[in-house]
mmCIF file with all atom_site columns, C-alpha atoms in Angstrom:
data_model
loop_
_atom_site.group_PDB
_atom_site.id
_atom_site.type_symbol
_atom_site.label_atom_id
_atom_site.label_alt_id
_atom_site.label_comp_id
_atom_site.label_asym_id
_atom_site.label_entity_id
_atom_site.label_seq_id
_atom_site.pdbx_PDB_ins_code
_atom_site.Cartn_x
_atom_site.Cartn_y
_atom_site.Cartn_z
_atom_site.occupancy
_atom_site.B_iso_or_equiv
_atom_site.pdbx_formal_charge
_atom_site.auth_seq_id
_atom_site.auth_comp_id
_atom_site.auth_asym_id
_atom_site.auth_atom_id
_atom_site.pdbx_PDB_model_num
ATOM 1   C CA . MET U 1 1   ? 0.000  0.000  0.000   1.00 64.00 ? 8   MET U CA 1
ATOM 2   C CA . THR U 1 2   ? 0.966  3.637  -0.514  1.00 69.00 ? 9   THR U CA 1
ATOM 3   C CA . THR U 1 3   ? 1.116  6.067  2.412   1.00 80.00 ? 10  THR U CA 1
ATOM 4   C CA . GLY U 1 4   ? 0.916  9.859  2.151   1.00 82.00 ? 11  GLY U CA 1
ATOM 5   C CA . TYR U 1 5   ? 2.699  12.287 4.471   1.00 80.00 ? 12  TYR U CA 1
ATOM 6   C CA . LEU U 1 6   ? 2.252  16.057 4.805   1.00 85.00 ? 13  LEU U CA 1
ATOM 7   C CA . LEU U 1 7   ? 5.444  17.675 6.141   1.00 83.00 ? 14  LEU U CA 1
ATOM 8   C CA . THR U 1 8   ? 5.699  21.280 7.377   1.00 87.00 ? 15  THR U CA 1
ATOM 9   C CA . LEU U 1 9   ? 8.906  23.214 8.027   1.00 83.00 ? 16  LEU U CA 1
ATOM 10  C CA . ARG U 1 10  ? 9.282  26.884 8.937   1.00 81.00 ? 17  ARG U CA 1
ATOM 11  C CA . ILE U 1 11  ? 12.578 28.595 8.055   1.00 76.00 ? 18  ILE U CA 1
ATOM 12  C CA . SER U 1 12  ? 13.411 31.956 9.616   1.00 71.00 ? 19  SER U CA 1
ATOM 13  C CA . GLY U 1 13  ? 15.049 34.858 7.809   1.00 70.00 ? 20  GLY U CA 1
ATOM 14  C CA . ALA U 1 14  ? 14.465 36.556 4.484   1.00 71.00 ? 21  ALA U CA 1
ATOM 15  C CA . SER U 1 15  ? 12.860 34.779 1.538   1.00 75.00 ? 22  SER U CA 1
ATOM 16  C CA . HIS U 1 16  ? 15.412 32.873 -0.526  1.00 85.00 ? 23  HIS U CA 1
ATOM 17  C CA . TYR U 1 17  ? 16.084 29.779 -2.600  1.00 90.00 ? 24  TYR U CA 1
ATOM 18  C CA . VAL U 1 18  ? 16.784 26.548 -0.723  1.00 91.00 ? 25  VAL U CA 1
ATOM 19  C CA . LEU U 1 19  ? 18.051 23.112 -1.669  1.00 94.00 ? 26  LEU U CA 1
ATOM 20  C CA . VAL U 1 20  ? 15.746 20.155 -1.112  1.00 94.00 ? 27  VAL U CA 1
ATOM 21  C CA . GLU U 1 21  ? 17.721 16.915 -0.896  1.00 93.00 ? 28  GLU U CA 1
ATOM 22  C CA . TYR U 1 22  ? 16.182 13.499 -0.459  1.00 91.00 ? 29  TYR U CA 1
ATOM 23  C CA . ALA U 1 23  ? 16.754 9.781  -0.787  1.00 88.00 ? 30  ALA U CA 1
ATOM 24  C CA . TRP U 1 24  ? 14.524 6.781  -0.239  1.00 87.00 ? 31  TRP U CA 1
ATOM 25  C CA . ARG U 1 25  ? 14.739 3.029  0.001   1.00 86.00 ? 32  ARG U CA 1
ATOM 26  C CA . GLY U 1 26  ? 11.844 0.824  -0.953  1.00 81.00 ? 33  GLY U CA 1
ATOM 27  C CA . ALA U 1 27  ? 10.261 -1.326 -3.618  1.00 76.00 ? 34  ALA U CA 1
ATOM 28  C CA . GLY U 1 28  ? 7.341  0.741  -4.812  1.00 73.00 ? 35  GLY U CA 1
ATOM 29  C CA . PHE U 1 29  ? 6.070  4.151  -5.834  1.00 80.00 ? 36  PHE U CA 1
ATOM 30  C CA . PHE U 1 30  ? 7.623  7.396  -4.537  1.00 85.00 ? 37  PHE U CA 1
ATOM 31  C CA . THR U 1 31  ? 6.794  11.076 -5.200  1.00 88.00 ? 38  THR U CA 1
ATOM 32  C CA . LEU U 1 32  ? 7.669  14.351 -3.480  1.00 91.00 ? 39  LEU U CA 1
ATOM 33  C CA . ASP U 1 33  ? 5.806  17.614 -4.190  1.00 90.00 ? 40  ASP U CA 1
ATOM 34  C CA . SER U 1 34  ? 5.769  21.024 -2.570  1.00 89.00 ? 41  SER U CA 1
ATOM 35  C CA . VAL U 1 35  ? 2.358  22.163 -1.345  1.00 88.00 ? 42  VAL U CA 1
ATOM 36  C CA . ASP U 1 36  ? 0.990  25.722 -1.556  1.00 82.00 ? 43  ASP U CA 1
ATOM 37  C CA . TRP U 1 37  ? -0.949 27.545 1.192   1.00 78.00 ? 44  TRP U CA 1
ATOM 38  C CA . ASP U 1 38  ? -4.236 26.191 -0.230  1.00 79.00 ? 45  ASP U CA 1
ATOM 39  C CA . GLY U 1 39  ? -3.065 22.598 0.200   1.00 78.00 ? 46  GLY U CA 1
ATOM 40  C CA . ARG U 1 40  ? -2.563 21.963 -3.520  1.00 79.00 ? 47  ARG U CA 1
ATOM 41  C CA . ASP U 1 41  ? 0.481  20.340 -5.089  1.00 74.00 ? 48  ASP U CA 1
ATOM 42  C CA . ALA U 1 42  ? 2.688  23.178 -6.389  1.00 79.00 ? 49  ALA U CA 1
ATOM 43  C CA . VAL U 1 43  ? 6.108  21.992 -7.629  1.00 80.00 ? 50  VAL U CA 1
ATOM 44  C CA . GLY U 1 44  ? 6.929  18.394 -8.427  1.00 84.00 ? 51  GLY U CA 1
ATOM 45  C CA . LEU U 1 45  ? 10.297 17.624 -6.845  1.00 88.00 ? 52  LEU U CA 1
ATOM 46  C CA . GLY U 1 46  ? 10.688 14.155 -8.306  1.00 82.00 ? 53  GLY U CA 1
ATOM 47  C CA . GLY U 1 47  ? 9.875  10.569 -7.739  1.00 75.00 ? 54  GLY U CA 1
ATOM 48  C CA . SER U 1 48  ? 10.151 6.935  -8.799  1.00 66.00 ? 55  SER U CA 1
ATOM 49  C CA . HIS U 1 49  ? 13.880 7.216  -9.439  1.00 64.00 ? 56  HIS U CA 1
ATOM 50  C CA . PRO U 1 50  ? 15.850 4.105  -8.457  1.00 63.00 ? 57  PRO U CA 1
ATOM 51  C CA . ALA U 1 51  ? 15.579 3.488  -4.733  1.00 56.00 ? 58  ALA U CA 1
ATOM 52  C CA . GLY U 1 52  ? 18.577 4.651  -2.756  1.00 60.00 ? 59  GLY U CA 1
ATOM 53  C CA . ARG U 1 53  ? 19.616 7.318  -5.243  1.00 72.00 ? 60  ARG U CA 1
ATOM 54  C CA . PHE U 1 54  ? 20.286 10.782 -3.833  1.00 83.00 ? 61  PHE U CA 1
ATOM 55  C CA . ALA U 1 55  ? 18.325 13.668 -5.413  1.00 88.00 ? 62  ALA U CA 1
ATOM 56  C CA . GLN U 1 56  ? 18.893 17.422 -5.152  1.00 92.00 ? 63  GLN U CA 1
ATOM 57  C CA . ARG U 1 57  ? 16.382 20.090 -6.241  1.00 94.00 ? 64  ARG U CA 1
ATOM 58  C CA . VAL U 1 58  ? 15.914 23.835 -5.698  1.00 94.00 ? 65  VAL U CA 1
ATOM 59  C CA . MET U 1 59  ? 12.802 25.778 -4.673  1.00 89.00 ? 66  MET U CA 1
ATOM 60  C CA . TRP U 1 60  ? 11.841 29.236 -3.453  1.00 87.00 ? 67  TRP U CA 1
ATOM 61  C CA . CYS U 1 61  ? 11.250 29.626 0.281   1.00 84.00 ? 68  CYS U CA 1
ATOM 62  C CA . ASP U 1 62  ? 8.921  32.533 1.098   1.00 79.00 ? 69  ASP U CA 1
ATOM 63  C CA . ASN U 1 63  ? 9.311  33.528 4.750   1.00 76.00 ? 70  ASN U CA 1
ATOM 64  C CA . LEU U 1 64  ? 5.600  34.450 4.891   1.00 72.00 ? 71  LEU U CA 1
ATOM 65  C CA . TYR U 1 65  ? 4.641  30.784 4.735   1.00 77.00 ? 72  TYR U CA 1
ATOM 66  C CA . PRO U 1 66  ? 6.176  27.550 6.021   1.00 83.00 ? 73  PRO U CA 1
ATOM 67  C CA . LEU U 1 67  ? 7.585  25.049 3.554   1.00 88.00 ? 74  LEU U CA 1
ATOM 68  C CA . ARG U 1 68  ? 5.163  22.197 3.042   1.00 90.00 ? 75  ARG U CA 1
ATOM 69  C CA . PHE U 1 69  ? 5.726  18.923 1.221   1.00 92.00 ? 76  PHE U CA 1
ATOM 70  C CA . ARG U 1 70  ? 3.505  16.000 0.281   1.00 91.00 ? 77  ARG U CA 1
ATOM 71  C CA . LEU U 1 71  ? 5.319  12.674 0.142   1.00 91.00 ? 78  LEU U CA 1
ATOM 72  C CA . ARG U 1 72  ? 3.831  9.426  -1.141  1.00 88.00 ? 79  ARG U CA 1
ATOM 73  C CA . CYS U 1 73  ? 5.593  6.102  -0.797  1.00 87.00 ? 80  CYS U CA 1
ATOM 74  C CA . GLY U 1 74  ? 5.146  2.493  0.259   1.00 82.00 ? 81  GLY U CA 1
ATOM 75  C CA . ASP U 1 75  ? 4.115  1.666  3.822   1.00 83.00 ? 82  ASP U CA 1
ATOM 76  C CA . HIS U 1 76  ? 7.489  0.139  4.690   1.00 82.00 ? 83  HIS U CA 1
ATOM 77  C CA . ASP U 1 77  ? 9.760  2.437  2.675   1.00 85.00 ? 84  ASP U CA 1
ATOM 78  C CA . GLU U 1 78  ? 12.534 4.438  4.365   1.00 87.00 ? 85  GLU U CA 1
ATOM 79  C CA . TRP U 1 79  ? 13.216 8.042  3.367   1.00 89.00 ? 86  TRP U CA 1
ATOM 80  C CA . VAL U 1 80  ? 15.054 11.189 4.420   1.00 91.00 ? 87  VAL U CA 1
ATOM 81  C CA . ILE U 1 81  ? 14.533 14.818 3.348   1.00 92.00 ? 88  ILE U CA 1
ATOM 82  C CA . VAL U 1 82  ? 16.999 17.643 4.106   1.00 92.00 ? 89  VAL U CA 1
ATOM 83  C CA . VAL U 1 83  ? 16.463 21.364 3.408   1.00 92.00 ? 90  VAL U CA 1
ATOM 84  C CA . ARG U 1 84  ? 19.593 23.539 3.389   1.00 91.00 ? 91  ARG U CA 1
ATOM 85  C CA . PRO U 1 85  ? 20.925 26.824 1.897   1.00 91.00 ? 92  PRO U CA 1
ATOM 86  C CA . VAL U 1 86  ? 22.117 27.008 -1.709  1.00 92.00 ? 93  VAL U CA 1
ATOM 87  C CA . THR U 1 87  ? 25.433 28.540 -0.605  1.00 91.00 ? 94  THR U CA 1
ATOM 88  C CA . GLY U 1 88  ? 27.276 25.230 -0.851  1.00 86.00 ? 95  GLY U CA 1
ATOM 89  C CA . VAL U 1 89  ? 26.431 24.297 -4.454  1.00 94.00 ? 96  VAL U CA 1
ATOM 90  C CA . ARG U 1 90  ? 29.153 23.643 -7.035  1.00 95.00 ? 97  ARG U CA 1
ATOM 91  C CA . GLU U 1 91  ? 30.232 26.349 -9.461  1.00 96.00 ? 98  GLU U CA 1
ATOM 92  C CA . LEU U 1 92  ? 29.329 25.573 -13.063 1.00 97.00 ? 99  LEU U CA 1
ATOM 93  C CA . GLY U 1 93  ? 32.383 27.401 -14.422 1.00 93.00 ? 100 GLY U CA 1
ATOM 94  C CA . ALA U 1 94  ? 33.295 26.361 -17.967 1.00 93.00 ? 101 ALA U CA 1
ATOM 95  C CA . GLY U 1 95  ? 31.582 23.023 -17.477 1.00 94.00 ? 102 GLY U CA 1
ATOM 96  C CA . ALA U 1 96  ? 30.700 20.232 -15.081 1.00 96.00 ? 103 ALA U CA 1
ATOM 97  C CA . THR U 1 97  ? 29.914 16.524 -15.058 1.00 96.00 ? 104 THR U CA 1
ATOM 98  C CA . GLY U 1 98  ? 27.689 14.486 -12.780 1.00 93.00 ? 105 GLY U CA 1
ATOM 99  C CA . ARG U 1 99  ? 24.979 11.877 -12.463 1.00 90.00 ? 106 ARG U CA 1
ATOM 100 C CA . GLY U 1 100 ? 21.324 12.280 -11.553 1.00 87.00 ? 107 GLY U CA 1
ATOM 101 C CA . THR U 1 101 ? 19.856 15.546 -10.270 1.00 91.00 ? 108 THR U CA 1
ATOM 102 C CA . GLU U 1 102 ? 22.029 18.402 -9.035  1.00 94.00 ? 109 GLU U CA 1
ATOM 103 C CA . VAL U 1 103 ? 21.975 22.186 -8.597  1.00 97.00 ? 110 VAL U CA 1
ATOM 104 C CA . LEU U 1 104 ? 24.952 24.300 -9.722  1.00 97.00 ? 111 LEU U CA 1
ATOM 105 C CA . LEU U 1 105 ? 25.717 28.031 -9.728  1.00 97.00 ? 112 LEU U CA 1
ATOM 106 C CA . HIS U 1 106 ? 26.541 29.998 -12.892 1.00 97.00 ? 113 HIS U CA 1
ATOM 107 C CA . THR U 1 107 ? 28.216 33.352 -12.187 1.00 96.00 ? 114 THR U CA 1
ATOM 108 C CA . GLY U 1 108 ? 29.750 34.093 -15.588 1.00 95.00 ? 115 GLY U CA 1
ATOM 109 C CA . PRO U 1 109 ? 28.596 36.044 -18.639 1.00 96.00 ? 116 PRO U CA 1
ATOM 110 C CA . ALA U 1 110 ? 25.847 34.997 -21.035 1.00 96.00 ? 117 ALA U CA 1
ATOM 111 C CA . GLY U 1 111 ? 26.825 32.247 -23.433 1.00 96.00 ? 118 GLY U CA 1
ATOM 112 C CA . GLU U 1 112 ? 25.692 28.858 -24.668 1.00 97.00 ? 119 GLU U CA 1
ATOM 113 C CA . LEU U 1 113 ? 25.089 25.766 -22.555 1.00 97.00 ? 120 LEU U CA 1
ATOM 114 C CA . ARG U 1 114 ? 25.738 22.471 -24.332 1.00 96.00 ? 121 ARG U CA 1
ATOM 115 C CA . THR U 1 115 ? 24.349 19.447 -22.501 1.00 96.00 ? 122 THR U CA 1
ATOM 116 C CA . ARG U 1 116 ? 24.888 15.727 -23.100 1.00 94.00 ? 123 ARG U CA 1
ATOM 117 C CA . LEU U 1 117 ? 23.592 12.595 -21.392 1.00 91.00 ? 124 LEU U CA 1
ATOM 118 C CA . ARG U 1 118 ? 24.974 9.114  -21.684 1.00 88.00 ? 125 ARG U CA 1
ATOM 119 C CA . PRO U 1 119 ? 22.360 6.782  -20.175 1.00 75.00 ? 126 PRO U CA 1
ATOM 120 C CA . ALA U 1 120 ? 22.773 3.094  -19.594 1.00 65.00 ? 127 ALA U CA 1
ATOM 121 C CA . GLY U 1 121 ? 19.422 2.343  -21.266 1.00 66.00 ? 128 GLY U CA 1
ATOM 122 C CA . ALA U 1 122 ? 18.376 2.727  -24.876 1.00 65.00 ? 129 ALA U CA 1
ATOM 123 C CA . ASP U 1 123 ? 16.126 5.705  -24.207 1.00 75.00 ? 130 ASP U CA 1
ATOM 124 C CA . ALA U 1 124 ? 16.351 8.554  -21.675 1.00 83.00 ? 131 ALA U CA 1
ATOM 125 C CA . SER U 1 125 ? 15.529 12.200 -21.090 1.00 86.00 ? 132 SER U CA 1
ATOM 126 C CA . LEU U 1 126 ? 17.540 15.248 -20.094 1.00 90.00 ? 133 LEU U CA 1
ATOM 127 C CA . ARG U 1 127 ? 16.012 18.418 -18.650 1.00 93.00 ? 134 ARG U CA 1
ATOM 128 C CA . VAL U 1 128 ? 17.894 21.397 -17.184 1.00 96.00 ? 135 VAL U CA 1
ATOM 129 C CA . LEU U 1 129 ? 16.316 24.596 -15.775 1.00 96.00 ? 136 LEU U CA 1
ATOM 130 C CA . GLY U 1 130 ? 17.780 27.973 -14.819 1.00 96.00 ? 137 GLY U CA 1
ATOM 131 C CA . HIS U 1 131 ? 16.550 30.078 -11.880 1.00 95.00 ? 138 HIS U CA 1
ATOM 132 C CA . LYS U 1 132 ? 17.384 33.799 -11.705 1.00 92.00 ? 139 LYS U CA 1
ATOM 133 C CA . PRO U 1 133 ? 17.484 35.715 -8.406  1.00 87.00 ? 140 PRO U CA 1
ATOM 134 C CA . ARG U 1 134 ? 14.151 37.229 -7.390  1.00 81.00 ? 141 ARG U CA 1
ATOM 135 C CA . ARG U 1 135 ? 12.966 39.846 -4.942  1.00 74.00 ? 142 ARG U CA 1
ATOM 136 C CA . PRO U 1 136 ? 10.764 38.783 -2.009  1.00 67.00 ? 143 PRO U CA 1
ATOM 137 C CA . GLY U 1 137 ? 7.113  39.560 -2.584  1.00 67.00 ? 144 GLY U CA 1
ATOM 138 C CA . THR U 1 138 ? 7.338  39.468 -6.388  1.00 69.00 ? 145 THR U CA 1
ATOM 139 C CA . PRO U 1 139 ? 5.582  36.843 -8.532  1.00 66.00 ? 146 PRO U CA 1
ATOM 140 C CA . ALA U 1 140 ? 7.610  33.718 -9.151  1.00 67.00 ? 147 ALA U CA 1
ATOM 141 C CA . PRO U 1 141 ? 9.184  33.915 -12.632 1.00 72.00 ? 148 PRO U CA 1
ATOM 142 C CA . PHE U 1 142 ? 9.139  30.889 -14.870 1.00 81.00 ? 149 PHE U CA 1
ATOM 143 C CA . PRO U 1 143 ? 12.553 29.194 -14.928 1.00 90.00 ? 150 PRO U CA 1
ATOM 144 C CA . TYR U 1 144 ? 14.610 29.213 -18.115 1.00 93.00 ? 151 TYR U CA 1
ATOM 145 C CA . THR U 1 145 ? 14.614 25.932 -20.042 1.00 95.00 ? 152 THR U CA 1
ATOM 146 C CA . LEU U 1 146 ? 18.316 25.284 -20.630 1.00 96.00 ? 153 LEU U CA 1
ATOM 147 C CA . ALA U 1 147 ? 17.937 21.742 -21.987 1.00 95.00 ? 154 ALA U CA 1
ATOM 148 C CA . SER U 1 148 ? 15.024 19.495 -22.880 1.00 93.00 ? 155 SER U CA 1
ATOM 149 C CA . ASP U 1 149 ? 15.573 16.364 -24.939 1.00 89.00 ? 156 ASP U CA 1
ATOM 150 C CA . HIS U 1 150 ? 14.423 12.763 -25.068 1.00 84.00 ? 157 HIS U CA 1
ATOM 151 C CA . ALA U 1 151 ? 16.406 10.306 -27.163 1.00 83.00 ? 158 ALA U CA 1
ATOM 152 C CA . ARG U 1 152 ? 18.889 7.450  -27.154 1.00 78.00 ? 159 ARG U CA 1
ATOM 153 C CA . ARG U 1 153 ? 21.678 9.936  -26.358 1.00 82.00 ? 160 ARG U CA 1
ATOM 154 C CA . PRO U 1 154 ? 20.026 13.213 -25.350 1.00 87.00 ? 161 PRO U CA 1
ATOM 155 C CA . GLU U 1 155 ? 21.907 16.420 -26.039 1.00 91.00 ? 162 GLU U CA 1
ATOM 156 C CA . ASP U 1 156 ? 20.887 20.048 -26.380 1.00 92.00 ? 163 ASP U CA 1
ATOM 157 C CA . ALA U 1 157 ? 22.386 23.517 -26.866 1.00 94.00 ? 164 ALA U CA 1
ATOM 158 C CA . ARG U 1 158 ? 20.651 26.699 -25.747 1.00 95.00 ? 165 ARG U CA 1
ATOM 159 C CA . LYS U 1 159 ? 21.437 30.225 -24.675 1.00 95.00 ? 166 LYS U CA 1
ATOM 160 C CA . LEU U 1 160 ? 22.684 30.563 -21.108 1.00 96.00 ? 167 LEU U CA 1
ATOM 161 C CA . PRO U 1 161 ? 21.682 33.862 -19.417 1.00 95.00 ? 168 PRO U CA 1
ATOM 162 C CA . GLU U 1 162 ? 24.194 35.980 -17.573 1.00 95.00 ? 169 GLU U CA 1
ATOM 163 C CA . GLY U 1 163 ? 24.784 34.948 -13.978 1.00 95.00 ? 170 GLY U CA 1
ATOM 164 C CA . PRO U 1 164 ? 24.042 34.695 -11.198 1.00 95.00 ? 171 PRO U CA 1
ATOM 165 C CA . LEU U 1 165 ? 21.825 31.774 -12.173 1.00 95.00 ? 172 LEU U CA 1
ATOM 166 C CA . LEU U 1 166 ? 21.027 28.516 -10.386 1.00 96.00 ? 173 LEU U CA 1
ATOM 167 C CA . VAL U 1 167 ? 21.327 25.700 -12.932 1.00 97.00 ? 174 VAL U CA 1
ATOM 168 C CA . GLU U 1 168 ? 19.142 22.740 -11.944 1.00 97.00 ? 175 GLU U CA 1
ATOM 169 C CA . VAL U 1 169 ? 19.583 19.340 -13.573 1.00 95.00 ? 176 VAL U CA 1
ATOM 170 C CA . VAL U 1 170 ? 15.994 18.178 -13.104 1.00 91.00 ? 177 VAL U CA 1
ATOM 171 C CA . ASN U 1 171 ? 15.874 14.949 -15.047 1.00 85.00 ? 178 ASN U CA 1
ATOM 172 C CA . ALA U 1 172 ? 18.945 12.951 -16.049 1.00 82.00 ? 179 ALA U CA 1
ATOM 173 C CA . ASP U 1 173 ? 18.925 9.162  -16.109 1.00 77.00 ? 180 ASP U CA 1
ATOM 174 C CA . GLY U 1 174 ? 22.649 8.723  -16.613 1.00 82.00 ? 181 GLY U CA 1
ATOM 175 C CA . ASP U 1 175 ? 25.981 10.541 -16.672 1.00 90.00 ? 182 ASP U CA 1
ATOM 176 C CA . TRP U 1 176 ? 25.642 14.130 -17.879 1.00 93.00 ? 183 TRP U CA 1
ATOM 177 C CA . SER U 1 177 ? 28.031 16.861 -18.939 1.00 96.00 ? 184 SER U CA 1
ATOM 178 C CA . LEU U 1 178 ? 27.434 20.618 -19.144 1.00 97.00 ? 185 LEU U CA 1
ATOM 179 C CA . ASP U 1 179 ? 29.783 22.735 -21.261 1.00 97.00 ? 186 ASP U CA 1
ATOM 180 C CA . VAL U 1 180 ? 29.700 26.547 -21.341 1.00 97.00 ? 187 VAL U CA 1
ATOM 181 C CA . GLY U 1 181 ? 30.975 28.464 -24.349 1.00 94.00 ? 188 GLY U CA 1
ATOM 182 C CA . PRO U 1 182 ? 30.215 31.414 -26.614 1.00 93.00 ? 189 PRO U CA 1
ATOM 183 C CA . VAL U 1 183 ? 26.911 31.459 -28.487 1.00 88.00 ? 190 VAL U CA 1
ATOM 184 C CA . ARG U 1 184 ? 27.325 29.795 -31.899 1.00 83.00 ? 191 ARG U CA 1
ATOM 185 C CA . PRO U 1 185 ? 25.376 30.683 -35.051 1.00 80.00 ? 192 PRO U CA 1
ATOM 186 C CA . PRO U 1 186 ? 22.241 28.530 -35.470 1.00 74.00 ? 193 PRO U CA 1
ATOM 187 C CA . GLU U 1 187 ? 23.720 26.678 -38.456 1.00 66.00 ? 194 GLU U CA 1
ATOM 188 C CA . GLU U 1 188 ? 26.602 25.426 -36.289 1.00 67.00 ? 195 GLU U CA 1
ATOM 189 C CA . ARG U 1 189 ? 24.411 23.949 -33.590 1.00 60.00 ? 196 ARG U CA 1
ATOM 190 C CA . LYS U 1 190 ? 23.684 20.232 -33.565 1.00 55.00 ? 197 LYS U CA 1
ATOM 191 C CA . SER U 1 191 ? 21.304 19.813 -30.680 1.00 50.00 ? 198 SER U CA 1
ATOM 192 C CA . GLY U 1 192 ? 17.968 18.427 -29.692 1.00 49.00 ? 199 GLY U CA 1
ATOM 193 C CA . PHE U 1 193 ? 15.493 16.259 -31.559 1.00 49.00 ? 200 PHE U CA 1
ATOM 194 C CA . TRP U 1 194 ? 14.742 18.737 -34.350 1.00 45.00 ? 201 TRP U CA 1
ATOM 195 C CA . GLY U 1 195 ? 18.413 19.459 -34.961 1.00 52.00 ? 202 GLY U CA 1
ATOM 196 C CA . ARG U 1 196 ? 19.170 15.756 -35.392 1.00 47.00 ? 203 ARG U CA 1
ATOM 197 C CA . LEU U 1 197 ? 16.051 15.219 -37.517 1.00 44.00 ? 204 LEU U CA 1
ATOM 198 C CA . PHE U 1 198 ? 17.071 17.894 -40.009 1.00 41.00 ? 205 PHE U CA 1
ATOM 199 C CA . GLY U 1 199 ? 20.807 17.237 -39.755 1.00 42.00 ? 206 GLY U CA 1
ATOM 200 C CA . ARG U 1 200 ? 21.717 20.517 -38.046 1.00 40.00 ? 207 ARG U CA 1
#
């Protein structure tokens, strides 16, 4: 059977981004969502990744309201959730490699982000989002889509805004690499499904 939990956490201080890190061990279904002040699911933070894998996501913490999460998992599953500041994330720099979900910090100029995924399976997806700083009390801006591809070997190339920018690897089923460089002309890019389809 699946059990649901509603978790509430109040963080003092000014509104800011926080890291949400979690891992679980079990044999069944698992999802983690943030919950708004009306009790509705707000941001999907992941789920159903292989049990035992560590996951790291980013979300906005408004000091006017406590953080609330809805967790669903098997009755006998084990899980842990940690919320901490984003100050300890890795610098993206000229590039980075990793596996699974992770949050990095881009502080450089605008450029191009080239992403690649090398999954173990025949089919996988890669999705990377960018979060700009925001002022407390302002509407939440939509994150930048920095990569979005689904294929045997997903790869993408898109404009990377000027930093500071939190770069969130949201969905990556294998080993990924992020490379930062100058923006290339469209005819030189070979990225994404449509680029491969038309030979660009």
